[in-house]
């Protein structure tokens, strides 16, 4: 809920200048090329630490209606939607050893979801599950995805520890042939790409990173054999260790308090501070939960998304940091100069309040100053945590601020900042995930559509989709992705809307003898115009932002980037486009091929 910030006085001009200065010192000429792919840098670091080595199984050769790539929420919700429509003939192919996606991989200590569990965990009314706390831990979410797998009987459909190596469309049979790392040959009518949004770890391209002689891992490949403990028990092998963590994004904000508790010394290497608001974790009130009326969850999910996209509904059901901070949409296109000034001021106020929170918690004034985020609330993901800032009051925790420059080198002993080497036993990369590169790179394979044209070839000058869901040249290929699709504070809400669309399309085709569906190029261009229209308001705002993955490191957009947009309006507007399309019996903008017709 919006609250009264009027007591805060601020100088708009000074803040503008400060934001600009922070942005300029952080901009890197390499742009998105500054990152390294984890697997290519060190394949060992990318291995799954959560499965027993040596798994084997016989290859499968079969025909199915759908192959779903990815067993995270996207793949699972699509599979559940298909099941409810009576379509049981599908396979889920998943690289990991179980369901969960993000929540399979991210088991770092302190990992949790910063979106309220009652809106984030899907299908609570159907599974009958009550989250234990307001913000669910990663362990609980991972277990919940397993519960979903059991409840909706998805395990028998799933091939775990299996990576898709290729997918080729056959114009004659109107089917995809999907091949995998286990020798499977899956002939399928529909290919669902739900391979993840933030799932492929990336490393900072720091000179010397390969030569570090100590232990190192990415946060999404946490090695508890080295740290001791588990996601739920103390890391009892760190008491004599000097630990470094590179990165201070949403992941580090959750991991740092745990490392601070158990490491002998902790060095937090910061390039850009996170904005960290109040969390307010609490156990679920079982009475309250029990008394929710049927339909409550959908209402709450919609209400939350309304609150965080500036719709300002009459009631704010969630009333947490997210709904307070995002209550006003400050990047919308202003109707007048007065409105532009009011929006700018509102954004400054929100962020100033978060900055002042630092002073009330962090005792050392110099450290407190360095922990203040000077960027607008839509530039990066705002975080909410009650233990991150207090960690810097501990004598064993040292903030190594790099003044926007980043760690300059890693020697065999540890990171170097400003010419000073920080020797560490363990170096943790909280450096995030690939997001601004090509979809086929993130998928790990390159689908070949009509005439053998690959996705990377077809999209070499940018993506072509209808709603971010269907792509011309790739019949029956269905996407859950940010590419020309939507973004949301509650990612699972976005994923659920996409899954509904995918289920509908497959059902519609199966029920009506449609063997192939793909968008008309003209409809894709119309969709691109919608994307441009939605981006118009945010364009000016983005120029004030610090670089990051939200804005492709502020690189000047080339022709390709100009097409690889995310729908910049609200997630519900995007969902509205999907619904409108579903409700139109003409299925506008797509080409359909029916049985016995060519
Ligand atoms: P991010 O991409 O947000 O953060 C990467 C961090 O690495 C940044 O702080 C970045 O600095 C830093 N970095 C990069 N290069 C260097 C360098 N050379 N020296 C020092 N620091 C460097 O990754 P996260 O894993 O934190 O989060 C990714 C996303 O995952 C989030 O935005 C969110 O969407 C999701 N997430 C969601 C959570 C939830 O609760 N729902 C929890 C955790 C993650 P800089 O900022 O300057 O680029």
Coordinates of C-alpha atoms and ligand atoms in Angstrom, one line a residue:
X1 CA 0.0 0.0 0.0
X2 CA 1.1 3.5 -0.6
X3 CA 2.1 5.3 2.5
X4 CA 2.9 8.8 3.4
X5 CA 6.4 9.7 2.5
X6 CA 5.9 13.4 2.9
X7 CA 8.1 13.7 5.9
X8 CA 11.2 13.0 3.7
X9 CA 12.8 16.0 2.2
X10 CA 14.9 15.5 -0.8
X11 CA 16.6 17.5 -3.5
X12 CA 15.4 16.3 -6.9
X13 CA 18.3 17.9 -8.7
X14 CA 20.9 16.4 -6.4
X15 CA 19.4 13.0 -6.7
X16 CA 19.3 13.2 -10.5
X17 CA 23.0 14.1 -10.5
X18 CA 23.8 11.3 -8.1
X19 CA 21.9 8.7 -10.1
X20 CA 23.6 9.8 -13.3
X21 CA 27.1 9.7 -11.7
X22 CA 26.4 6.2 -10.3
X23 CA 25.2 5.0 -13.7
X24 CA 28.2 6.5 -15.6
X25 CA 30.8 4.9 -13.4
X26 CA 29.1 1.5 -13.6
X27 CA 28.6 1.4 -17.4
X28 CA 31.0 -1.0 -19.1
X29 CA 32.1 -0.8 -22.7
X30 CA 31.7 -4.6 -23.1
X31 CA 28.0 -4.4 -22.2
X32 CA 26.5 -7.8 -22.0
X33 CA 29.7 -9.4 -23.3
X34 CA 31.2 -8.9 -19.9
X35 CA 29.7 -12.2 -18.7
X36 CA 31.1 -15.7 -19.1
X37 CA 29.2 -18.8 -19.6
X38 CA 29.7 -21.1 -16.6
X39 CA 29.6 -24.3 -18.6
X40 CA 32.1 -23.1 -21.1
X41 CA 34.4 -21.6 -18.5
X42 CA 34.5 -24.7 -16.4
X43 CA 32.1 -27.5 -17.2
X44 CA 32.8 -29.1 -13.8
X45 CA 31.4 -26.0 -12.0
X46 CA 28.1 -26.6 -14.0
X47 CA 27.7 -30.2 -12.9
X48 CA 24.6 -31.2 -10.9
X49 CA 25.9 -31.6 -7.3
X50 CA 22.5 -33.0 -6.2
X51 CA 22.4 -36.3 -8.0
X52 CA 24.3 -39.5 -7.5
X53 CA 26.8 -39.9 -10.4
X54 CA 26.4 -42.9 -12.7
X55 CA 22.7 -42.8 -13.6
X56 CA 21.9 -44.7 -16.7
X57 CA 18.7 -45.9 -18.4
X58 CA 17.6 -47.4 -21.7
X59 CA 16.9 -45.0 -24.6
X60 CA 13.2 -44.4 -25.4
X61 CA 11.8 -44.4 -28.9
X62 CA 8.1 -43.2 -28.9
X63 CA 5.5 -41.0 -30.4
X64 CA 3.7 -38.5 -28.2
X65 CA 1.4 -35.5 -28.5
X66 CA 3.7 -33.1 -26.7
X67 CA 7.3 -33.0 -25.5
X68 CA 7.7 -30.4 -22.8
X69 CA 11.3 -29.2 -22.3
X70 CA 11.7 -28.2 -18.7
X71 CA 10.3 -29.5 -15.4
X72 CA 10.1 -26.3 -13.6
X73 CA 6.9 -24.4 -13.0
X74 CA 6.5 -23.6 -16.7
X75 CA 6.7 -27.2 -17.8
X76 CA 4.7 -28.5 -14.9
X77 CA 1.9 -26.0 -15.2
X78 CA 1.6 -26.8 -19.0
X79 CA 1.5 -30.5 -18.2
X80 CA -1.1 -30.0 -15.6
X81 CA -3.2 -27.9 -17.9
X82 CA -3.0 -30.6 -20.6
X83 CA -3.9 -33.3 -18.0
X84 CA -7.0 -31.3 -17.1
X85 CA -8.0 -31.1 -20.7
X86 CA -7.7 -34.9 -21.0
X87 CA -4.4 -34.9 -22.9
X88 CA -2.3 -37.4 -21.1
X89 CA 0.1 -38.2 -23.9
X90 CA 3.1 -36.1 -23.2
X91 CA 6.7 -36.3 -22.0
X92 CA 8.6 -33.9 -19.8
X93 CA 12.3 -33.8 -20.4
X94 CA 14.3 -32.3 -17.6
X95 CA 18.1 -31.9 -17.2
X96 CA 17.9 -32.0 -13.4
X97 CA 17.3 -35.0 -11.2
X98 CA 13.7 -33.9 -10.2
X99 CA 11.1 -31.3 -10.7
X100 CA 11.5 -27.7 -9.4
X101 CA 13.6 -25.8 -12.0
X102 CA 14.9 -22.8 -10.2
X103 CA 14.0 -24.4 -6.9
X104 CA 15.9 -27.6 -7.8
X105 CA 19.1 -25.7 -8.5
X106 CA 19.0 -22.9 -6.0
X107 CA 19.7 -24.5 -2.6
X108 CA 22.1 -22.0 -1.3
X109 CA 21.7 -21.2 2.4
X110 CA 19.0 -18.7 3.1
X111 CA 17.4 -19.2 -0.3
X112 CA 13.7 -18.3 -0.3
X113 CA 11.2 -16.6 -2.5
X114 CA 10.6 -12.9 -1.9
X115 CA 7.1 -13.1 -3.3
X116 CA 4.5 -14.1 -0.7
X117 CA 4.0 -17.9 -0.7
X118 CA 0.2 -17.7 -0.9
X119 CA 0.5 -16.0 -4.3
X120 CA 3.7 -17.6 -5.6
X121 CA 3.0 -21.3 -5.0
X122 CA 0.5 -22.3 -7.7
X123 CA -2.6 -24.4 -7.3
X124 CA -2.7 -24.3 -3.5
X125 CA -6.4 -24.9 -3.5
X126 CA -6.0 -28.0 -5.6
X127 CA -3.1 -29.5 -3.7
X128 CA -4.6 -28.5 -0.3
X129 CA -1.2 -27.4 0.8
X130 CA -0.7 -24.7 3.4
X131 CA 2.7 -22.9 3.2
X132 CA 4.4 -22.9 6.5
X133 CA 5.5 -19.3 6.3
X134 CA 4.6 -16.1 4.5
X135 CA 7.7 -16.3 2.4
X136 CA 8.6 -19.9 1.6
X137 CA 12.1 -21.3 1.8
X138 CA 13.6 -22.8 -1.3
X139 CA 13.5 -26.2 0.4
X140 CA 9.7 -25.9 0.9
X141 CA 9.2 -24.7 -2.7
X142 CA 11.2 -27.6 -4.0
X143 CA 9.2 -30.0 -2.0
X144 CA 6.0 -28.4 -3.1
X145 CA 7.0 -28.9 -6.8
X146 CA 7.4 -32.6 -5.9
X147 CA 4.0 -32.6 -4.3
X148 CA 2.6 -31.1 -7.5
X149 CA 4.3 -33.9 -9.4
X150 CA 2.7 -36.5 -7.3
X151 CA -0.7 -34.8 -7.1
X152 CA -1.1 -34.4 -10.8
X153 CA 0.7 -37.7 -11.6
X154 CA 3.5 -36.1 -13.6
X155 CA 6.4 -38.5 -12.5
X156 CA 5.5 -41.3 -15.0
X157 CA 5.7 -38.7 -17.8
X158 CA 9.1 -37.4 -16.9
X159 CA 12.6 -38.1 -18.1
X160 CA 15.1 -36.6 -15.6
X161 CA 18.8 -36.2 -16.0
X162 CA 18.1 -35.9 -19.6
X163 CA 19.1 -33.0 -21.9
X164 CA 17.5 -32.3 -25.3
X165 CA 20.2 -32.3 -27.9
X166 CA 18.1 -31.5 -30.9
X167 CA 14.6 -30.9 -32.2
X168 CA 13.8 -31.1 -35.9
X169 CA 10.5 -30.3 -37.6
X170 CA 9.4 -32.7 -40.4
X171 CA 7.1 -31.0 -42.9
X172 CA 5.9 -34.4 -44.3
X173 CA 4.8 -35.9 -41.0
X174 CA 4.1 -32.6 -39.3
X175 CA 5.9 -33.7 -36.3
X176 CA 9.0 -32.8 -34.3
X177 CA 11.8 -35.3 -33.7
X178 CA 13.3 -34.6 -30.3
X179 CA 16.6 -36.3 -29.5
X180 CA 18.3 -36.3 -26.1
X181 CA 21.6 -36.9 -24.3
X182 CA 20.3 -40.4 -23.3
X183 CA 19.7 -41.5 -26.9
X184 CA 15.9 -41.0 -26.8
X185 CA 14.0 -40.3 -30.0
X186 CA 10.7 -38.7 -29.3
X187 CA 8.5 -38.0 -32.2
X188 CA 5.9 -35.4 -31.1
X189 CA 3.2 -33.2 -32.5
X190 CA 4.0 -30.3 -30.2
X191 CA 7.3 -29.0 -28.9
X192 CA 6.9 -26.9 -25.7
X193 CA 9.9 -24.9 -24.7
X194 CA 9.7 -24.2 -21.0
X195 CA 13.4 -24.4 -20.5
X196 CA 13.6 -21.7 -17.9
X197 CA 14.0 -18.0 -17.6
X198 CA 16.8 -17.5 -15.1
X199 CA 18.4 -20.9 -15.1
X200 CA 21.7 -20.8 -16.9
X201 CA 24.4 -19.6 -14.4
X202 CA 26.8 -17.0 -15.7
X203 CA 30.1 -15.8 -14.3
X204 CA 31.6 -12.3 -14.2
X205 CA 34.3 -12.0 -16.9
X206 CA 37.0 -11.2 -14.4
X207 CA 40.6 -11.5 -15.5
X208 CA 42.3 -14.6 -13.9
X209 CA 39.0 -16.3 -12.8
X210 CA 40.2 -19.7 -14.1
X211 CA 43.4 -19.5 -12.1
X212 CA 41.9 -19.3 -8.6
X213 CA 43.4 -22.1 -6.6
X214 CA 40.8 -22.3 -3.8
X215 CA 37.3 -23.7 -3.9
X216 CA 34.8 -21.9 -6.0
X217 CA 31.2 -22.4 -7.1
X218 CA 28.1 -20.5 -8.4
X219 CA 25.3 -20.0 -5.9
X220 CA 23.0 -22.3 -8.0
X221 CA 25.5 -25.2 -7.7
X222 CA 26.1 -24.9 -3.9
X223 CA 28.6 -27.5 -2.7
X224 CA 27.6 -28.5 0.9
X225 CA 30.4 -31.1 1.0
X226 CA 32.7 -28.1 1.3
X227 CA 30.7 -25.8 3.5
X228 CA 29.2 -28.5 5.6
X229 CA 25.5 -28.4 6.6
X230 CA 22.6 -28.1 4.2
X231 CA 20.0 -25.6 3.2
X232 CA 18.4 -26.1 6.6
X233 CA 21.3 -26.9 8.9
X234 CA 24.4 -24.9 9.9
X235 CA 27.4 -24.8 7.6
X236 CA 29.7 -26.4 10.1
X237 CA 32.8 -26.5 8.0
X238 CA 33.2 -22.8 7.5
X239 CA 34.4 -21.8 11.0
X240 CA 38.0 -21.7 9.9
X241 CA 37.4 -20.4 6.4
X242 CA 37.8 -17.1 4.7
X243 CA 35.0 -16.8 2.3
X244 CA 34.4 -14.3 -0.6
X245 CA 31.1 -13.7 -2.4
X246 CA 31.1 -11.7 -5.6
X247 CA 27.8 -10.0 -6.4
X248 CA 25.2 -8.3 -4.2
X249 CA 21.9 -9.0 -6.1
X250 CA 18.8 -10.8 -4.8
X251 CA 20.7 -14.1 -4.3
X252 CA 23.5 -12.6 -2.3
X253 CA 21.1 -10.6 -0.2
X254 CA 19.7 -14.0 1.0
X255 CA 23.0 -15.9 1.2
X256 CA 25.2 -13.3 3.0
X257 CA 23.4 -13.5 6.4
X258 CA 24.0 -17.2 6.5
X259 CA 27.6 -17.0 5.4
X260 CA 28.1 -14.2 7.9
X261 CA 26.9 -16.5 10.7
X262 CA 29.2 -19.4 9.9
X263 CA 32.3 -18.2 8.1
X264 CA 35.4 -17.1 10.0
X265 CA 35.7 -14.1 7.7
X266 CA 33.3 -13.0 5.0
X267 CA 34.2 -10.5 2.2
X268 CA 31.3 -9.2 0.2
X269 CA 32.5 -7.8 -3.1
X270 CA 30.0 -5.2 -4.3
X271 CA 29.7 -3.4 -7.6
X272 CA 26.2 -2.0 -7.3
X273 CA 24.3 -2.0 -4.0
X274 CA 20.9 -3.7 -3.8
X275 CA 18.0 -1.7 -2.4
X276 CA 16.8 -3.8 0.6
X277 CA 13.4 -3.1 2.1
X278 CA 11.8 -4.6 5.1
X279 CA 10.7 -8.3 4.9
X280 CA 8.4 -9.1 7.7
X281 CA 8.5 -12.9 7.6
X282 CA 6.0 -14.7 9.8
X283 CA 4.5 -18.2 10.2
X284 CA 1.2 -18.8 8.4
X285 CA -1.8 -18.2 10.5
X286 CA -3.5 -21.6 10.1
X287 CA -6.9 -20.2 11.1
X288 CA -6.7 -17.5 8.5
X289 CA -5.6 -19.9 5.9
X290 CA -8.4 -22.4 6.7
X291 CA -11.0 -19.7 6.5
X292 CA -10.2 -18.6 3.0
X293 CA -13.1 -19.0 0.6
X294 CA -12.9 -21.1 -2.6
X295 CA -11.3 -19.0 -5.3
X296 CA -9.3 -17.0 -2.9
X297 CA -5.9 -17.8 -4.4
X298 CA -6.7 -16.6 -7.9
X299 CA -8.2 -13.4 -6.4
X300 CA -5.0 -12.9 -4.3
X301 CA -2.7 -13.5 -7.3
X302 CA -4.5 -11.0 -9.4
X303 CA -4.7 -8.5 -6.6
X304 CA -0.9 -8.8 -6.0
X305 CA -0.1 -8.2 -9.7
X306 CA -2.5 -5.3 -9.7
X307 CA -0.8 -3.8 -6.7
X308 CA 2.7 -4.2 -8.2
X309 CA 1.8 -2.8 -11.6
X310 CA 0.3 0.5 -10.6
X311 CA -3.4 -0.4 -10.9
X312 CA -4.0 0.6 -7.3
X313 CA -7.0 -1.5 -6.5
X314 CA -9.3 -0.6 -3.6
X315 CA -7.8 -3.3 -1.4
X316 CA -4.2 -4.5 -1.1
X317 CA -4.6 -8.0 0.1
X318 CA -0.9 -8.8 0.5
X319 CA 0.3 -5.6 2.0
X320 CA 4.0 -6.2 2.0
X321 CA 7.2 -4.5 0.8
X322 CA 6.5 -5.3 -2.8
X323 CA 3.0 -3.8 -2.9
X324 CA 4.2 -0.8 -1.0
X325 CA 7.2 -0.1 -3.2
X326 CA 5.6 -0.8 -6.6
X327 CA 2.2 0.8 -5.7
X328 CA 2.7 3.6 -8.1
X329 CA 4.0 2.8 -11.6
X330 CA 6.6 5.5 -12.0
X331 CA 7.8 4.4 -15.4
X332 CA 4.5 4.9 -17.2
X333 CA 4.3 7.5 -20.0
X334 CA 3.4 10.8 -18.3
X335 CA 0.6 12.9 -19.7
X336 CA 2.1 16.2 -18.7
X337 CA 5.2 17.8 -17.3
X338 CA 3.5 17.9 -13.9
X339 CA 2.8 14.3 -13.9
X340 CA 6.4 13.5 -15.0
X341 CA 7.7 15.5 -12.1
X342 CA 5.3 13.8 -9.7
X343 CA 6.3 10.3 -10.9
X344 CA 10.0 11.1 -10.6
X345 CA 9.5 12.5 -7.1
X346 CA 7.4 9.4 -6.0
X347 CA 10.2 7.1 -7.2
X348 CA 12.9 9.2 -5.4
X349 CA 10.8 9.1 -2.3
X350 CA 10.4 5.3 -2.3
X351 CA 14.1 4.8 -2.8
X352 CA 15.1 7.4 -0.3
X353 CA 13.1 5.6 2.3
X354 CA 15.0 2.4 1.5
X355 CA 18.3 4.3 1.7
X356 CA 17.4 5.8 5.0
X357 CA 16.6 2.4 6.4
X358 CA 20.3 1.5 5.9
X359 CA 21.3 4.2 8.4
X360 CA 18.9 2.9 11.0
X361 CA 20.5 -0.6 10.8
X362 CA 24.2 -0.4 9.8
X363 CA 26.3 1.0 12.6
X364 CA 29.4 2.1 10.6
X365 CA 28.5 5.2 8.7
X366 CA 31.0 4.6 5.9
X367 CA 29.7 1.1 5.3
X368 CA 26.1 2.3 5.5
X369 CA 26.8 4.9 2.9
X370 CA 28.2 2.3 0.5
X371 CA 25.2 0.1 0.9
X372 CA 22.8 2.7 -0.4
X373 CA 21.3 2.1 -3.8
X374 CA 21.1 5.2 -6.0
X375 CA 18.9 4.0 -8.8
X376 CA 15.2 4.0 -9.7
X377 CA 12.9 1.3 -8.3
X378 CA 12.3 -0.2 -11.8
X379 CA 16.0 -0.4 -12.8
X380 CA 16.8 -3.5 -10.9
X381 CA 14.9 -6.0 -8.7
X382 CA 14.3 -4.4 -5.3
X383 CA 15.0 -6.9 -2.4
X384 CA 13.3 -7.4 0.9
X385 CA 15.3 -8.9 3.8
X386 CA 15.6 -8.3 7.5
X387 CA 19.0 -10.0 8.1
X388 CA 21.1 -8.7 5.2
X389 CA 22.0 -5.2 6.4
X390 CA 22.5 -6.3 10.1
X391 CA 25.1 -8.8 8.8
X392 CA 27.4 -5.9 8.1
X393 CA 27.5 -5.0 11.8
X394 CA 29.3 -8.3 12.5
X395 CA 33.1 -8.0 13.0
X396 CA 33.8 -11.0 10.7
X397 CA 31.9 -9.4 7.7
X398 CA 33.7 -6.9 5.4
X399 CA 32.1 -5.0 2.6
X400 CA 34.5 -4.5 -0.2
X401 CA 32.9 -1.9 -2.3
X402 CA 34.4 -1.6 -5.8
X403 CA 33.0 1.9 -6.6
X404 CA 30.9 0.5 -9.5
X405 CA 34.0 -1.0 -11.2
X406 CA 33.7 -4.6 -10.1
X407 CA 36.5 -7.0 -9.0
X408 CA 39.4 -6.2 -11.2
X409 CA 41.3 -9.5 -11.1
X410 CA 41.2 -12.8 -9.4
X411 CA 44.7 -14.3 -8.5
X412 CA 45.3 -17.8 -7.4
X413 CA 44.6 -16.5 -3.8
X414 CA 41.5 -14.4 -4.3
X415 CA 39.9 -11.3 -5.7
X416 CA 41.8 -8.0 -6.2
X417 CA 40.1 -4.6 -5.7
X418 CA 41.9 -1.3 -6.0
X419 CA 45.2 -3.1 -6.1
X420 CA 44.5 -5.0 -2.8
X421 CA 44.4 -8.8 -2.9
X422 CA 41.8 -10.5 -0.6
X423 CA 43.0 -14.1 -0.1
X424 CA 40.0 -16.5 0.5
X425 CA 39.6 -20.3 0.8
X426 CA 36.2 -20.2 -0.8
X427 CA 34.9 -17.9 -3.6
X428 CA 31.2 -17.9 -4.3
X429 CA 29.8 -16.4 -7.5
X430 CA 26.4 -14.8 -6.8
X431 CA 26.7 -13.4 -10.3
X432 CA 23.3 -14.3 -11.7
X433 CA 21.9 -16.0 -14.8
X434 CA 22.0 -15.6 -18.6
X435 CA 19.1 -13.6 -19.8
X436 CA 20.1 -11.2 -22.5
X437 CA 21.6 -13.8 -24.9
X438 CA 19.9 -15.8 -27.6
X439 CA 17.1 -18.2 -26.6
X440 CA 18.8 -21.2 -28.3
X441 CA 21.9 -20.5 -26.2
X442 CA 19.9 -20.6 -23.0
X443 CA 18.0 -23.7 -24.1
X444 CA 21.2 -25.5 -25.0
X445 CA 19.9 -26.7 -28.4
X446 CA 18.9 -25.0 -31.6
X447 CA 15.4 -26.1 -32.9
X448 CA 15.3 -26.6 -36.7
X449 CA 11.9 -25.5 -38.1
X450 CA 10.6 -25.4 -41.7
X451 CA 13.2 -26.2 -44.4
X452 CA 15.7 -27.0 -41.7
X453 CA 16.1 -23.3 -40.7
X454 CA 17.4 -23.1 -37.2
X455 CA 16.0 -20.8 -34.5
X456 CA 19.4 -19.0 -34.3
X457 CA 19.3 -18.4 -38.1
X458 CA 15.7 -17.3 -38.2
X459 CA 16.2 -15.0 -35.2
X460 CA 19.6 -13.8 -36.2
X461 CA 18.2 -10.3 -36.6
X462 CA 15.9 -10.6 -33.6
X463 CA 12.9 -12.7 -32.6
X464 CA 9.6 -13.1 -34.4
X465 CA 6.7 -14.3 -32.3
X466 CA 3.0 -13.9 -31.7
X467 CA 2.6 -12.9 -28.0
X468 CA 5.9 -14.5 -27.2
X469 CA 4.2 -17.9 -27.5
X470 CA 4.2 -19.0 -31.2
X471 CA 6.9 -18.4 -33.8
X472 CA 6.7 -18.3 -37.6
X473 CA 8.8 -21.0 -39.3
X474 CA 8.5 -23.2 -36.3
X475 CA 5.1 -24.9 -36.5
X476 CA 3.7 -26.3 -33.3
X477 CA 6.6 -24.9 -31.2
X478 CA 5.2 -23.2 -28.1
X479 CA 7.2 -20.9 -25.9
X480 CA 7.3 -19.8 -22.3
X481 CA 9.9 -17.2 -22.4
X482 CA 10.6 -13.5 -21.8
X483 CA 11.3 -13.1 -25.5
X484 CA 8.5 -10.9 -26.7
X485 CA 6.5 -12.2 -23.7
X486 CA 5.8 -10.7 -20.4
X487 CA 7.8 -10.1 -17.2
X488 CA 6.3 -10.0 -13.7
X489 CA 7.2 -9.5 -10.1
X490 CA 5.4 -12.8 -9.5
X491 CA 7.1 -14.9 -12.3
X492 CA 4.8 -17.9 -11.6
X493 CA 1.8 -15.7 -12.4
X494 CA 3.3 -15.0 -15.8
X495 CA 4.2 -18.6 -16.3
X496 CA 0.7 -19.7 -15.4
X497 CA -0.8 -17.4 -17.9
X498 CA 1.5 -18.7 -20.6
X499 CA 0.8 -22.3 -19.7
X500 CA -2.9 -21.7 -20.0
X501 CA -2.3 -20.4 -23.6
X502 CA -0.1 -23.4 -24.5
X503 CA -2.7 -25.9 -23.2
X504 CA -5.4 -24.1 -25.1
X505 CA -3.5 -24.1 -28.4
X506 CA -2.6 -27.8 -28.1
X507 CA -6.2 -28.7 -27.1
X508 CA -7.7 -26.6 -29.9
X509 CA -5.4 -28.3 -32.5
X510 CA -6.0 -31.8 -31.2
X511 CA -9.8 -31.3 -31.0
X512 CA -10.1 -29.8 -34.5
X513 CA -7.8 -31.9 -36.6
X514 CA -5.3 -29.1 -36.9
X515 CA -1.9 -30.7 -37.5
X516 CA 0.2 -27.5 -37.7
X517 CA -0.2 -24.0 -36.3
X518 CA 2.2 -21.1 -36.7
X519 CA 1.8 -17.4 -36.8
X520 CA 1.5 -15.2 -39.9
X521 CA 4.5 -12.9 -40.2
X522 CA 2.2 -9.9 -40.5
X523 CA 0.7 -10.8 -37.1
X524 CA 4.1 -11.0 -35.6
X525 CA 4.9 -7.6 -36.9
X526 CA 1.7 -6.3 -35.4
X527 CA 2.7 -7.8 -32.1
X528 CA 6.0 -6.1 -32.4
X529 CA 4.2 -2.8 -32.8
X530 CA 2.2 -3.6 -29.6
X531 CA 5.6 -4.2 -27.9
X532 CA 6.9 -0.9 -29.1
X533 CA 3.8 0.9 -27.9
X534 CA 4.1 -0.6 -24.4
X535 CA 7.8 0.2 -24.3
X536 CA 7.3 3.9 -25.1
X537 CA 6.8 5.0 -21.5
X538 CA 9.7 3.1 -20.1
X539 CA 12.2 4.4 -22.7
X540 CA 13.0 7.6 -21.0
X541 CA 13.0 6.0 -17.6
X542 CA 15.6 3.4 -18.6
X543 CA 18.0 6.1 -19.6
X544 CA 18.2 7.1 -15.9
X545 CA 18.9 3.6 -14.8
X546 CA 22.1 1.9 -13.6
X547 CA 23.0 -0.9 -16.0
X548 CA 21.9 -4.4 -15.4
X549 CA 20.0 -7.3 -16.9
X550 CA 16.8 -5.4 -16.9
X551 CA 18.2 -3.1 -19.5
X552 CA 20.8 -5.2 -21.3
X553 CA 23.6 -3.3 -19.5
X554 CA 22.3 -0.1 -21.2
X555 CA 23.9 -1.2 -24.5
X556 CA 22.7 0.9 -27.5
X557 CA 20.1 -1.4 -29.0
X558 CA 21.1 -2.9 -32.4
X559 CA 18.5 -4.3 -34.9
X560 CA 18.4 -7.6 -33.0
X561 CA 17.9 -6.1 -29.6
X562 CA 15.2 -3.8 -31.0
X563 CA 13.1 -6.9 -31.6
X564 CA 14.1 -8.9 -28.5
X565 CA 11.7 -6.9 -26.3
X566 CA 9.8 -8.0 -23.2
X567 CA 6.3 -6.7 -23.1
X568 CA 6.9 -3.6 -21.0
X569 CA 3.3 -3.0 -19.9
X570 CA 1.7 -4.9 -17.1
X571 CA 1.6 -8.7 -17.0
X572 CA -2.2 -8.5 -16.9
X573 CA -2.4 -6.4 -20.1
X574 CA -0.3 -9.1 -21.8
X575 CA -2.5 -11.8 -20.4
X576 CA -5.4 -9.8 -21.7
X577 CA -4.0 -10.1 -25.3
X578 CA -3.7 -13.9 -24.8
X579 CA -7.3 -14.2 -23.5
X580 CA -8.7 -12.0 -26.3
X581 CA -7.0 -14.3 -28.8
X582 CA -8.3 -17.4 -27.1
X583 CA -11.8 -16.0 -27.1
X584 CA -11.8 -15.3 -30.9
X585 CA -13.0 -18.4 -32.7
X586 CA -11.1 -17.2 -35.8
X587 CA -7.7 -17.7 -34.0
X588 CA -6.5 -14.5 -35.7
X589 CA -3.0 -14.2 -37.1
X590 CA -2.2 -17.9 -37.4
X591 CA -1.9 -20.3 -40.3
X592 CA -3.5 -23.7 -39.7
X593 CA -2.8 -26.9 -41.5
X594 CA -5.4 -29.6 -41.2
X595 CA -5.2 -33.4 -41.7
X596 CA -5.3 -34.3 -45.4
X597 CA -4.6 -30.8 -46.5
X598 CA -1.2 -29.4 -47.4
Ligands
LIG1 P1 22.0 -10.7 -10.4 O1 22.2 -10.7 -11.8 O2 20.9 -9.9 -9.9 O3 23.3 -10.2 -9.6 C1 24.6 -10.4 -10.0 C2 25.5 -9.7 -9.1 O4 26.9 -9.9 -9.6 C3 25.3 -8.2 -9.2 O5 25.3 -7.6 -8.0 C4 26.4 -7.7 -10.1 O6 26.8 -6.4 -10.0 C5 27.5 -8.6 -9.6 N1 28.7 -8.6 -10.4 C6 28.9 -8.9 -11.7 N2 30.1 -8.7 -12.1 C7 30.8 -8.3 -11.0 C8 32.2 -8.0 -10.8 N3 33.1 -8.0 -11.8 N4 32.6 -7.6 -9.6 C9 31.6 -7.6 -8.6 N5 30.3 -7.9 -8.7 C10 30.0 -8.2 -9.9 O7 21.9 -12.2 -9.9 P2 21.1 -12.9 -8.7 O8 21.4 -14.3 -8.7 O9 21.3 -12.1 -7.4 O10 19.6 -12.6 -9.0 C11 19.1 -12.9 -10.3 C12 17.6 -12.9 -10.4 O11 17.1 -14.1 -9.8 C13 17.0 -11.8 -9.6 O12 16.9 -10.6 -10.2 C14 15.6 -12.3 -9.4 O13 14.8 -12.1 -10.5 C15 15.9 -13.8 -9.2 N6 15.9 -14.1 -7.8 C16 14.7 -14.1 -7.2 C17 14.6 -14.3 -5.8 C18 13.3 -14.3 -5.2 O14 13.3 -14.3 -4.0 N7 12.2 -14.3 -5.9 C19 15.8 -14.6 -5.0 C20 17.0 -14.6 -5.8 C21 17.1 -14.3 -7.1 P3 25.9 -5.3 -10.8 O15 24.6 -5.1 -10.1 O16 26.8 -4.1 -10.8 O17 25.7 -5.8 -12.2

